[in-house]
Amino acid sequence: MTNVLINKNSSPLGFSKFETNNVAVGELEYEVRQNRESPALCLDNKPIMVKQWQRYIERKIGFVLPSAQSKWLLNAVEQTAAKYKLSLTELWEMVQVNDQLQQQLLDTVLIPESRFFRHEPSIAFIVEIARQYATELSKKNTKTDFDNRVQGKSAHSLDEPFRIWSVGCATGQEVWSVAMTLAANNLSNYTILGTDVSKQALATARAGQYHQRQKTSIPPSYHRFMQPLTTEPKAHWQVKPKLHEQVSFIWHNIFTQSLATPHLQQVILCQNVLIYFRQFDQRDILARLTAQCVLGGYIILAPGEALSWRPSNMRRVAHTKINAWQKISA
């Protein structure tokens, strides 16, 4: 890819606006050049622009935006262009090569939707698996300690944590719901990883700061894990710092081959994420998640998701309220 930069005027991005020559973006680049002279971006006179940006989003993160969301998508495009003082043509050309602008567009297009204790049966299932894991780990430690004493060796306990990965965690409510429930059940040897493609959503998740109205979704017995917040005008309470010690959030695009973490997971939560992808992409994503799952570990999907999935190395868990699969072979 060859880019020729032409200095025009200052931009909030921190560098000059530019045009690109010989930018290889295939069919989409051809479409935008064919429609360069259209003065306005709207649904009536620019239908090709809708398809262009829909394809761009799908190419980057795999999300298939339905036609019903066309107006929202175009509003997001216009907002992003206005924020950086770009024309629509400049935005299209720059977003192909500038990661910061690309991320800003994604953050504007995506609507991070989540809520506390959205699906309590799944959380209860995770707690039960974590409890079984803790019991088995305790048994192994007891046996190891006994063998070490017999052999005259020093004691050495296994402390591998129970690992949970929340895919598409948005603003973090699912992660904090699981953390609160594990803590309430006196389970402490765990780590929870939340990942998402929206950096804006991840910032909220890391802070663990939320509006008062979200408190109503949290059972009163878990309010002890929350504390009032007076320093942030947009938030009213936050998750207590103690829970942050075992929770982390990172940016990750599940549509790509890159790994979110080198660690295999005991539980992978991927609820209400696959619905945004095409069926063949769903299969590829599930195959990657399966590879990140330990033998005997679980993938939990939303009820009704991936009903045609029939992997040879996973077995559907017999449960009336959750859609869970256990890894039975490598």
Coordinates of C-alpha atoms in Angstrom, one line a residue:
M1 CA 0.0 0.0 0.0
T2 CA 1.4 3.3 -1.1
N3 CA 0.2 6.6 0.5
V4 CA 1.0 10.0 -0.7
L5 CA 0.4 12.7 2.0
I6 CA -0.8 16.1 0.9
N7 CA -0.8 18.8 3.7
K8 CA -4.1 20.6 3.7
N9 CA -5.0 21.9 7.1
S10 CA -4.9 20.9 10.8
S11 CA -7.0 18.1 12.2
P12 CA -8.0 17.0 15.7
L13 CA -6.2 13.7 14.9
G14 CA -2.9 15.5 15.6
F15 CA -1.6 15.4 12.0
S16 CA -2.5 16.8 8.6
K17 CA -5.5 15.9 6.6
F18 CA -4.4 13.9 3.6
E19 CA -5.5 12.3 0.4
T20 CA -4.3 8.8 -0.6
N21 CA -3.1 7.6 -3.9
N22 CA -3.0 4.0 -4.9
V23 CA -4.9 2.8 -1.8
A24 CA -5.8 -0.8 -2.5
V25 CA -9.2 -1.1 -1.0
G26 CA -10.8 -3.0 -3.9
E27 CA -14.4 -2.7 -4.7
L28 CA -15.3 -0.3 -1.8
E29 CA -12.7 2.2 -3.0
Y30 CA -14.2 2.0 -6.5
E31 CA -17.7 2.6 -5.2
V32 CA -16.7 5.7 -3.2
R33 CA -14.8 7.2 -6.2
Q34 CA -17.8 6.6 -8.4
N35 CA -20.0 8.6 -5.9
R36 CA -17.5 11.3 -5.0
E37 CA -19.5 14.1 -6.5
S38 CA -22.7 13.4 -4.5
P39 CA -23.1 16.4 -2.1
A40 CA -25.0 14.8 0.7
L41 CA -25.0 11.6 2.7
C42 CA -28.5 10.4 3.3
L43 CA -30.6 7.4 2.8
D44 CA -32.6 8.8 -0.1
N45 CA -29.9 9.9 -2.6
K46 CA -26.9 7.8 -1.4
P47 CA -27.9 4.2 -1.0
I48 CA -24.5 3.1 -2.2
M49 CA -22.9 4.8 0.7
V50 CA -24.9 2.7 3.1
K51 CA -23.7 -0.5 1.5
Q52 CA -20.1 0.9 1.4
W53 CA -20.0 1.5 5.1
Q54 CA -21.8 -1.7 6.0
R55 CA -19.2 -3.7 4.1
Y56 CA -16.4 -1.7 5.7
I57 CA -17.7 -2.6 9.2
E58 CA -18.2 -6.2 8.3
R59 CA -14.7 -6.4 6.8
K60 CA -13.1 -5.0 10.0
I61 CA -15.0 -6.7 12.8
G62 CA -17.4 -9.1 11.1
F63 CA -20.6 -7.4 12.3
V64 CA -23.4 -7.5 9.8
L65 CA -25.4 -4.4 10.4
P66 CA -29.1 -4.9 9.4
S67 CA -30.8 -2.4 7.0
A68 CA -32.9 -1.2 9.9
Q69 CA -29.8 0.3 11.4
S70 CA -28.8 2.2 8.2
K71 CA -29.8 5.5 9.5
W72 CA -27.8 4.9 12.8
L73 CA -24.8 3.9 10.8
L74 CA -24.9 7.0 8.6
N75 CA -25.4 9.2 11.6
A76 CA -22.3 7.7 13.1
V77 CA -20.3 8.3 9.9
E78 CA -21.4 11.9 9.8
Q79 CA -20.6 12.5 13.4
T80 CA -17.1 11.0 13.0
A81 CA -16.4 13.1 10.0
A82 CA -17.7 16.3 11.7
K83 CA -15.6 15.6 14.9
Y84 CA -12.4 15.5 12.8
K85 CA -13.5 18.2 10.4
L86 CA -13.3 15.9 7.4
S87 CA -15.4 15.6 4.3
L88 CA -17.1 12.3 3.8
T89 CA -14.6 11.4 1.0
E90 CA -11.7 12.3 3.3
L91 CA -13.1 10.2 6.1
W92 CA -13.5 7.2 3.8
E93 CA -9.9 7.5 2.5
M94 CA -8.4 8.2 5.9
V95 CA -10.2 5.5 7.8
Q96 CA -8.5 2.9 5.5
V97 CA -5.1 3.8 6.8
N98 CA -5.4 5.5 10.2
D99 CA -6.0 3.2 13.2
Q100 CA -7.1 6.0 15.6
L101 CA -9.8 7.2 13.2
Q102 CA -10.9 3.7 12.5
Q103 CA -11.3 3.0 16.2
Q104 CA -13.3 6.3 16.7
L105 CA -15.7 5.2 14.0
L106 CA -16.2 1.8 15.5
D107 CA -16.8 3.3 18.9
T108 CA -19.4 5.6 17.4
V109 CA -21.1 2.9 15.4
L110 CA -21.2 0.2 18.0
I111 CA -23.8 0.4 20.8
P112 CA -22.4 -1.3 23.9
E113 CA -25.5 -3.1 25.3
S114 CA -25.3 -5.0 28.5
R115 CA -26.8 -5.1 32.0
F116 CA -26.1 -6.7 35.3
F117 CA -27.3 -10.2 35.9
R118 CA -28.7 -10.4 32.4
H119 CA -28.9 -14.2 32.5
E120 CA -28.7 -15.5 36.1
P121 CA -28.9 -19.3 35.2
S122 CA -25.6 -18.9 33.3
I123 CA -24.0 -17.2 36.3
A124 CA -25.2 -19.8 38.7
F125 CA -23.8 -22.5 36.4
I126 CA -20.4 -20.8 36.4
V127 CA -20.4 -20.6 40.2
E128 CA -21.2 -24.4 40.4
I129 CA -18.3 -25.2 38.0
A130 CA -16.0 -22.9 39.9
R131 CA -16.9 -24.6 43.2
Q132 CA -16.2 -28.0 41.7
Y133 CA -12.9 -26.7 40.4
A134 CA -11.9 -25.5 43.9
T135 CA -12.9 -28.8 45.4
E136 CA -10.8 -30.8 42.9
L137 CA -7.8 -28.4 43.4
S138 CA -8.0 -28.8 47.1
K139 CA -8.0 -32.6 46.8
K140 CA -4.9 -32.4 44.5
N141 CA -3.2 -30.2 47.0
T142 CA -4.0 -32.5 49.8
K143 CA -2.6 -35.5 47.9
T144 CA 0.5 -33.5 46.9
D145 CA 1.2 -32.4 50.4
F146 CA 0.8 -36.0 51.7
D147 CA 3.2 -37.3 49.0
N148 CA 5.7 -34.6 49.7
R149 CA 5.7 -35.4 53.4
V150 CA 6.2 -39.1 52.7
Q151 CA 9.1 -38.3 50.5
G152 CA 10.5 -35.7 52.8
K153 CA 9.9 -32.8 50.4
S154 CA 8.7 -29.3 51.3
A155 CA 5.0 -28.6 50.8
H156 CA 4.0 -27.1 47.4
S157 CA 0.4 -26.3 46.6
L158 CA -1.2 -25.9 43.2
D159 CA -2.8 -22.5 42.8
E160 CA -3.8 -22.4 39.1
P161 CA -6.8 -20.0 39.0
F162 CA -10.2 -20.7 37.6
R163 CA -10.1 -18.7 34.4
I164 CA -13.2 -17.1 32.9
W165 CA -13.3 -15.1 29.6
S166 CA -16.3 -12.8 28.7
V167 CA -16.3 -12.3 25.0
G168 CA -17.9 -9.0 23.8
C169 CA -18.1 -7.7 27.4
A170 CA -19.3 -4.2 26.3
T171 CA -19.3 -1.9 29.4
G172 CA -18.5 -4.8 31.8
Q173 CA -21.8 -5.6 33.5
E174 CA -21.6 -9.3 32.8
V175 CA -18.0 -9.5 34.1
W176 CA -18.8 -7.7 37.3
S177 CA -22.0 -9.8 37.8
V178 CA -19.9 -13.0 37.7
A179 CA -17.2 -11.4 40.0
M180 CA -19.8 -10.4 42.6
T181 CA -21.4 -13.8 42.6
L182 CA -18.1 -15.7 42.9
A183 CA -17.1 -13.4 45.8
A184 CA -20.5 -13.8 47.5
N185 CA -19.9 -17.6 47.4
N186 CA -16.5 -17.3 49.0
L187 CA -14.7 -18.3 45.9
S188 CA -11.5 -16.3 45.4
N189 CA -9.1 -18.3 43.2
Y190 CA -10.3 -17.0 39.9
T191 CA -9.5 -14.5 37.1
I192 CA -12.0 -12.9 34.8
L193 CA -11.0 -11.5 31.4
G194 CA -13.4 -9.2 29.5
T195 CA -12.7 -8.3 25.9
D196 CA -14.4 -6.1 23.3
V197 CA -13.7 -4.1 20.1
S198 CA -15.0 -0.9 21.6
K199 CA -12.3 1.0 23.5
Q200 CA -14.9 3.5 24.7
A201 CA -16.9 0.6 26.3
L202 CA -13.8 -0.9 27.8
A203 CA -13.0 2.3 29.5
T204 CA -16.3 2.2 31.4
A205 CA -15.8 -1.5 32.2
R206 CA -12.3 -0.9 33.6
A207 CA -13.5 1.9 35.8
G208 CA -16.5 -0.2 37.0
Q209 CA -18.5 3.0 37.5
Y210 CA -22.2 3.1 36.7
H211 CA -25.4 5.1 36.8
Q212 CA -27.8 4.7 39.7
R213 CA -30.5 3.1 37.5
Q214 CA -28.3 0.1 36.9
K215 CA -28.2 -0.7 40.6
T216 CA -31.8 -1.9 40.3
S217 CA -30.7 -5.0 38.4
I218 CA -28.3 -6.1 41.1
P219 CA -29.7 -8.3 43.9
P220 CA -29.6 -6.5 47.3
S221 CA -27.4 -9.2 48.8
Y222 CA -24.6 -8.1 46.3
H223 CA -24.8 -4.4 47.1
R224 CA -21.9 -4.9 49.6
F225 CA -19.6 -5.0 46.6
M226 CA -20.6 -1.5 45.5
Q227 CA -19.7 1.9 46.9
P228 CA -21.1 5.4 46.4
L229 CA -19.2 7.6 43.9
T230 CA -19.2 11.4 44.2
T231 CA -16.2 12.4 42.1
E232 CA -17.6 11.4 38.7
P233 CA -20.6 13.5 37.4
K234 CA -21.7 10.7 35.0
A235 CA -21.6 7.9 37.5
H236 CA -23.2 7.3 40.9
W237 CA -21.5 4.2 42.2
Q238 CA -18.6 1.9 41.5
V239 CA -17.5 -1.6 42.0
K240 CA -15.4 -1.9 45.1
P241 CA -11.6 -2.0 44.4
K242 CA -11.2 -5.5 45.9
L243 CA -13.0 -7.1 43.0
H244 CA -10.8 -5.3 40.5
E245 CA -7.8 -7.4 41.7
Q246 CA -9.0 -10.5 39.8
V247 CA -10.6 -8.8 36.8
S248 CA -9.0 -7.4 33.7
F249 CA -10.2 -5.9 30.4
I250 CA -8.4 -5.8 27.1
W251 CA -9.2 -4.8 23.5
H252 CA -9.7 -7.8 21.2
N253 CA -11.3 -8.5 17.9
I254 CA -12.8 -11.9 18.0
F255 CA -13.3 -11.8 14.2
T256 CA -9.5 -12.1 13.7
Q257 CA -7.1 -15.0 14.3
S258 CA -5.2 -13.2 17.1
L259 CA -5.5 -14.6 20.6
A260 CA -6.9 -12.5 23.5
T261 CA -4.8 -14.4 26.0
P262 CA -2.2 -17.3 26.0
H263 CA -4.1 -19.0 28.8
L264 CA -6.7 -21.7 28.2
Q265 CA -10.0 -21.0 30.0
Q266 CA -12.2 -23.0 32.2
V267 CA -15.3 -21.0 31.1
I268 CA -15.8 -18.9 28.0
L269 CA -18.9 -16.7 28.0
C270 CA -20.0 -15.6 24.6
Q271 CA -23.6 -14.5 25.0
N272 CA -25.5 -12.3 22.5
V273 CA -22.4 -11.8 20.4
L274 CA -22.8 -14.4 17.6
I275 CA -26.1 -12.9 16.4
Y276 CA -24.1 -10.1 14.7
F277 CA -22.1 -12.5 12.5
R278 CA -22.8 -14.5 9.4
Q279 CA -23.3 -18.2 10.0
F280 CA -20.0 -19.3 8.5
D281 CA -18.2 -16.7 10.6
Q282 CA -20.0 -17.9 13.7
R283 CA -18.5 -21.4 13.1
D284 CA -15.0 -20.0 12.7
I285 CA -15.4 -17.9 15.9
L286 CA -16.7 -20.9 17.8
A287 CA -13.8 -23.0 16.6
R288 CA -11.3 -20.4 17.9
L289 CA -13.1 -20.3 21.2
T290 CA -13.0 -24.0 21.5
A291 CA -9.3 -24.0 21.0
Q292 CA -9.0 -21.5 23.9
C293 CA -11.0 -23.8 26.2
V294 CA -9.3 -26.3 28.5
L295 CA -10.2 -30.0 28.1
G296 CA -13.3 -30.4 30.3
G297 CA -14.0 -26.6 30.2
Y298 CA -17.2 -24.9 29.0
I299 CA -18.4 -22.4 26.4
I300 CA -21.7 -20.7 27.4
L301 CA -23.8 -19.1 24.6
A302 CA -27.1 -17.3 24.9
P303 CA -30.2 -19.4 24.7
G304 CA -31.1 -19.8 21.0
E305 CA -27.6 -19.0 19.6
A306 CA -25.7 -21.4 17.3
L307 CA -28.4 -24.1 17.4
S308 CA -27.0 -25.8 14.4
W309 CA -23.4 -26.0 15.8
R310 CA -22.4 -29.7 16.2
P311 CA -18.6 -29.8 16.9
S312 CA -17.1 -33.3 17.3
N313 CA -15.0 -32.2 20.3
M314 CA -17.8 -30.5 22.3
R315 CA -20.8 -31.9 24.0
R316 CA -24.0 -30.0 24.7
V317 CA -24.7 -29.8 28.5
A318 CA -28.1 -31.2 29.5
H319 CA -29.6 -28.1 31.1
T320 CA -33.1 -26.6 30.6
K321 CA -32.1 -23.0 31.1
I322 CA -28.7 -22.5 29.6
N323 CA -26.9 -23.1 26.3
A324 CA -23.6 -24.6 27.4
W325 CA -21.1 -26.9 25.7
Q326 CA -18.3 -28.9 27.4
K327 CA -15.0 -29.7 25.6
I328 CA -14.6 -33.5 25.6
S329 CA -11.6 -33.9 23.4
A330 CA -8.7 -31.9 22.0

